[in-house]
Amino acid sequence: MLIILGLILISLIVIVGGDRGVVSLIALVGNLLLLSFAIWLMAAGVPVLFVTVGAGIVISCITLFYQNGTNVKTWSAFISVAITMLVLFFVIYVVIWSTEAGGLNEIQSVDLNISMRNVMVSVILLSTLGAILDMALTVTTSVYEVKNHKSEMKFTELVESGMKIGREVIGTTVNTLLFAYLGESLLLF
């Protein structure tokens, strides 16, 4: 039944999305392959945080540049994502290490030679990456459209418009992250 639902979803994405839908599916498959490779690298002993940063950069490039082309909007979104992820990396890392959070005890009992705290940081960063990519592209596209229709606007006015758009969208983005986490961890709760 799950396979049938998956095929229906893929068909609808192609029918409704057209060329953009196909490109989105190709990007999704590329991102899934990349995540699989990243997990393999972590299991092989490559430092978790190094793999996470590398995977985050490549996923951002696939999601932004492959799907939307190379233009001012995607470069702005990419720079925004890079800055946001850098700030989040340090905040998340400090919180995880200061609270001594480290994942599930069953996993820690097996000697994997992998820091579960680093894995926890990686999970949180990669979990937020999709929402951050979505938010960055939403805001940069909106500001770009405003600039196209009102070319006389000053830079400070554009920044102010971008901040207002971001404030409006942030509520639903936070809810998306919350419900994604709760849905994934419902059994644990």
CSV table of C-alpha atoms in Angstrom, one decimal:
chain,number,residue,atom,x,y,z
A,1,MET,CA,0.0,0.0,0.0
A,2,LEU,CA,2.9,2.4,0.8
A,3,ILE,CA,4.4,1.8,-2.6
A,4,ILE,CA,1.1,2.6,-4.3
A,5,LEU,CA,0.7,5.9,-2.3
A,6,GLY,CA,4.3,6.8,-3.1
A,7,LEU,CA,3.7,6.2,-6.8
A,8,ILE,CA,0.5,8.3,-6.6
A,9,LEU,CA,2.5,11.1,-4.9
A,10,ILE,CA,5.3,11.0,-7.5
A,11,SER,CA,2.7,11.0,-10.4
A,12,LEU,CA,0.9,14.0,-8.9
A,13,ILE,CA,4.2,15.9,-8.4
A,14,VAL,CA,5.0,15.3,-12.1
A,15,ILE,CA,1.5,16.2,-13.3
A,16,VAL,CA,1.0,19.3,-11.2
A,17,GLY,CA,4.6,20.5,-11.0
A,18,GLY,CA,5.5,19.8,-14.7
A,19,ASP,CA,9.2,20.4,-15.4
A,20,ARG,CA,9.7,21.9,-11.9
A,21,GLY,CA,8.2,18.8,-10.3
A,22,VAL,CA,10.6,16.5,-12.2
A,23,VAL,CA,13.5,18.7,-11.2
A,24,SER,CA,12.4,18.7,-7.6
A,25,LEU,CA,12.2,14.9,-7.6
A,26,ILE,CA,15.7,14.6,-9.1
A,27,ALA,CA,17.0,17.0,-6.5
A,28,LEU,CA,15.2,14.9,-3.8
A,29,VAL,CA,16.8,11.7,-5.0
A,30,GLY,CA,20.2,13.5,-5.1
A,31,ASN,CA,19.8,14.7,-1.6
A,32,LEU,CA,18.8,11.3,-0.3
A,33,LEU,CA,21.8,9.7,-2.0
A,34,LEU,CA,24.0,12.3,-0.5
A,35,LEU,CA,22.6,11.7,3.0
A,36,SER,CA,23.1,8.0,2.6
A,37,PHE,CA,26.7,8.7,1.6
A,38,ALA,CA,27.1,11.0,4.6
A,39,ILE,CA,25.8,8.3,7.0
A,40,TRP,CA,28.3,5.8,5.4
A,41,LEU,CA,31.1,8.3,5.9
A,42,MET,CA,30.2,8.8,9.6
A,43,ALA,CA,30.0,5.0,10.1
A,44,ALA,CA,33.4,4.7,8.4
A,45,GLY,CA,35.0,7.0,11.0
A,46,VAL,CA,35.1,10.3,9.2
A,47,PRO,CA,34.4,13.1,11.8
A,48,VAL,CA,30.6,13.6,12.2
A,49,LEU,CA,30.7,17.4,12.3
A,50,PHE,CA,33.0,17.6,9.2
A,51,VAL,CA,30.6,15.3,7.3
A,52,THR,CA,27.6,17.3,8.5
A,53,VAL,CA,29.0,20.6,7.3
A,54,GLY,CA,30.0,19.2,3.9
A,55,ALA,CA,26.6,17.5,3.4
A,56,GLY,CA,24.8,20.7,4.4
A,57,ILE,CA,26.7,22.7,1.8
A,58,VAL,CA,26.1,20.2,-1.0
A,59,ILE,CA,22.4,19.8,0.0
A,60,SER,CA,22.1,23.6,-0.1
A,61,CYS,CA,23.7,23.8,-3.5
A,62,ILE,CA,21.5,21.0,-4.9
A,63,THR,CA,18.3,22.4,-3.4
A,64,LEU,CA,19.0,26.1,-4.4
A,65,PHE,CA,21.1,26.1,-7.5
A,66,TYR,CA,19.9,23.0,-9.3
A,67,GLN,CA,16.3,23.7,-8.7
A,68,ASN,CA,16.3,27.5,-9.2
A,69,GLY,CA,19.4,28.2,-11.3
A,70,THR,CA,22.3,30.6,-10.6
A,71,ASN,CA,21.0,34.1,-10.0
A,72,VAL,CA,20.8,36.8,-7.4
A,73,LYS,CA,18.0,35.2,-5.5
A,74,THR,CA,19.7,31.9,-5.1
A,75,TRP,CA,23.0,33.4,-4.2
A,76,SER,CA,21.3,35.6,-1.6
A,77,ALA,CA,19.4,32.6,-0.2
A,78,PHE,CA,22.6,30.5,-0.1
A,79,ILE,CA,24.6,33.2,1.8
A,80,SER,CA,21.6,33.5,4.2
A,81,VAL,CA,21.5,29.8,4.8
A,82,ALA,CA,25.3,29.6,5.3
A,83,ILE,CA,25.2,32.4,7.9
A,84,THR,CA,22.2,31.0,9.7
A,85,MET,CA,23.6,27.5,9.8
A,86,LEU,CA,27.0,28.8,11.1
A,87,VAL,CA,25.2,30.6,13.9
A,88,LEU,CA,23.0,27.6,14.6
A,89,PHE,CA,26.0,25.3,14.6
A,90,PHE,CA,27.6,27.1,17.5
A,91,VAL,CA,24.4,27.6,19.5
A,92,ILE,CA,23.3,24.0,19.1
A,93,TYR,CA,26.8,22.7,19.8
A,94,VAL,CA,27.1,24.7,23.0
A,95,VAL,CA,23.6,23.6,24.2
A,96,ILE,CA,24.2,19.9,23.4
A,97,TRP,CA,27.6,19.9,25.2
A,98,SER,CA,26.5,22.0,28.2
A,99,THR,CA,23.4,19.8,28.7
A,100,GLU,CA,25.3,16.6,28.1
A,101,ALA,CA,22.6,15.5,25.7
A,102,GLY,CA,23.8,12.6,23.6
A,103,GLY,CA,21.1,10.5,22.0
A,104,LEU,CA,19.6,7.2,23.1
A,105,ASN,CA,21.4,5.0,25.7
A,106,GLU,CA,20.8,1.8,23.7
A,107,ILE,CA,23.0,3.2,20.9
A,108,GLN,CA,25.6,4.4,23.3
A,109,SER,CA,25.9,0.9,24.8
A,110,VAL,CA,27.3,-0.4,21.5
A,111,ASP,CA,30.9,0.7,20.9
A,112,LEU,CA,30.7,2.5,17.6
A,113,ASN,CA,33.6,4.9,18.2
A,114,ILE,CA,31.3,7.8,17.2
A,115,SER,CA,30.5,10.7,19.5
A,116,MET,CA,26.8,10.6,20.1
A,117,ARG,CA,26.8,14.2,21.1
A,118,ASN,CA,28.2,15.1,17.7
A,119,VAL,CA,25.6,12.9,16.1
A,120,MET,CA,22.9,14.8,18.0
A,121,VAL,CA,24.3,18.1,16.8
A,122,SER,CA,24.3,16.7,13.2
A,123,VAL,CA,20.7,15.5,13.5
A,124,ILE,CA,19.5,18.8,14.7
A,125,LEU,CA,21.4,20.8,12.1
A,126,LEU,CA,20.3,18.6,9.2
A,127,SER,CA,16.7,18.6,10.5
A,128,THR,CA,16.5,22.4,10.4
A,129,LEU,CA,18.3,22.7,7.1
A,130,GLY,CA,15.2,22.1,5.0
A,131,ALA,CA,13.2,24.7,6.8
A,132,ILE,CA,16.0,27.2,6.6
A,133,LEU,CA,16.4,26.6,2.9
A,134,ASP,CA,12.7,27.1,2.4
A,135,MET,CA,12.6,30.3,4.5
A,136,ALA,CA,15.7,31.8,2.8
A,137,LEU,CA,14.4,31.2,-0.7
A,138,THR,CA,10.9,32.5,0.3
A,139,VAL,CA,12.2,35.7,1.7
A,140,THR,CA,14.8,36.4,-1.1
A,141,THR,CA,12.2,35.7,-3.8
A,142,SER,CA,9.7,38.0,-2.2
A,143,VAL,CA,12.2,40.8,-1.8
A,144,TYR,CA,13.4,40.2,-5.4
A,145,GLU,CA,9.8,40.6,-6.7
A,146,VAL,CA,9.3,43.7,-4.6
A,147,LYS,CA,12.5,45.2,-6.1
A,148,ASN,CA,11.3,44.3,-9.7
A,149,HIS,CA,8.0,46.0,-9.2
A,150,LYS,CA,9.3,49.0,-7.2
A,151,SER,CA,12.8,49.6,-8.5
A,152,GLU,CA,12.9,53.0,-6.8
A,153,MET,CA,13.0,51.4,-3.4
A,154,LYS,CA,16.1,52.1,-1.3
A,155,PHE,CA,18.3,49.2,0.0
A,156,THR,CA,17.2,49.9,3.6
A,157,GLU,CA,13.6,49.7,2.5
A,158,LEU,CA,14.2,46.4,0.8
A,159,VAL,CA,15.9,45.0,4.0
A,160,GLU,CA,13.0,46.2,6.1
A,161,SER,CA,10.5,44.5,3.7
A,162,GLY,CA,12.6,41.3,3.9
A,163,MET,CA,12.5,41.4,7.7
A,164,LYS,CA,8.7,41.9,7.7
A,165,ILE,CA,8.2,39.0,5.3
A,166,GLY,CA,10.5,36.9,7.5
A,167,ARG,CA,8.6,37.7,10.6
A,168,GLU,CA,5.3,36.7,8.9
A,169,VAL,CA,6.6,33.4,7.7
A,170,ILE,CA,8.7,32.4,10.8
A,171,GLY,CA,5.6,31.3,12.7
A,172,THR,CA,4.6,28.6,10.2
A,173,THR,CA,8.2,27.6,9.8
A,174,VAL,CA,8.6,27.0,13.5
A,175,ASN,CA,5.3,25.0,13.5
A,176,THR,CA,6.6,22.9,10.6
A,177,LEU,CA,9.8,22.1,12.6
A,178,LEU,CA,7.8,21.3,15.7
A,179,PHE,CA,5.3,19.0,14.1
A,180,ALA,CA,8.0,17.3,12.0
A,181,TYR,CA,9.9,16.6,15.3
A,182,LEU,CA,6.8,15.5,17.2
A,183,GLY,CA,5.6,13.3,14.3
A,184,GLU,CA,9.0,11.6,14.0
A,185,SER,CA,9.3,11.1,17.8
A,186,LEU,CA,5.7,10.4,18.6
A,187,LEU,CA,6.4,6.8,19.7
A,188,LEU,CA,9.2,8.0,22.0
A,189,PHE,CA,6.7,10.5,23.6
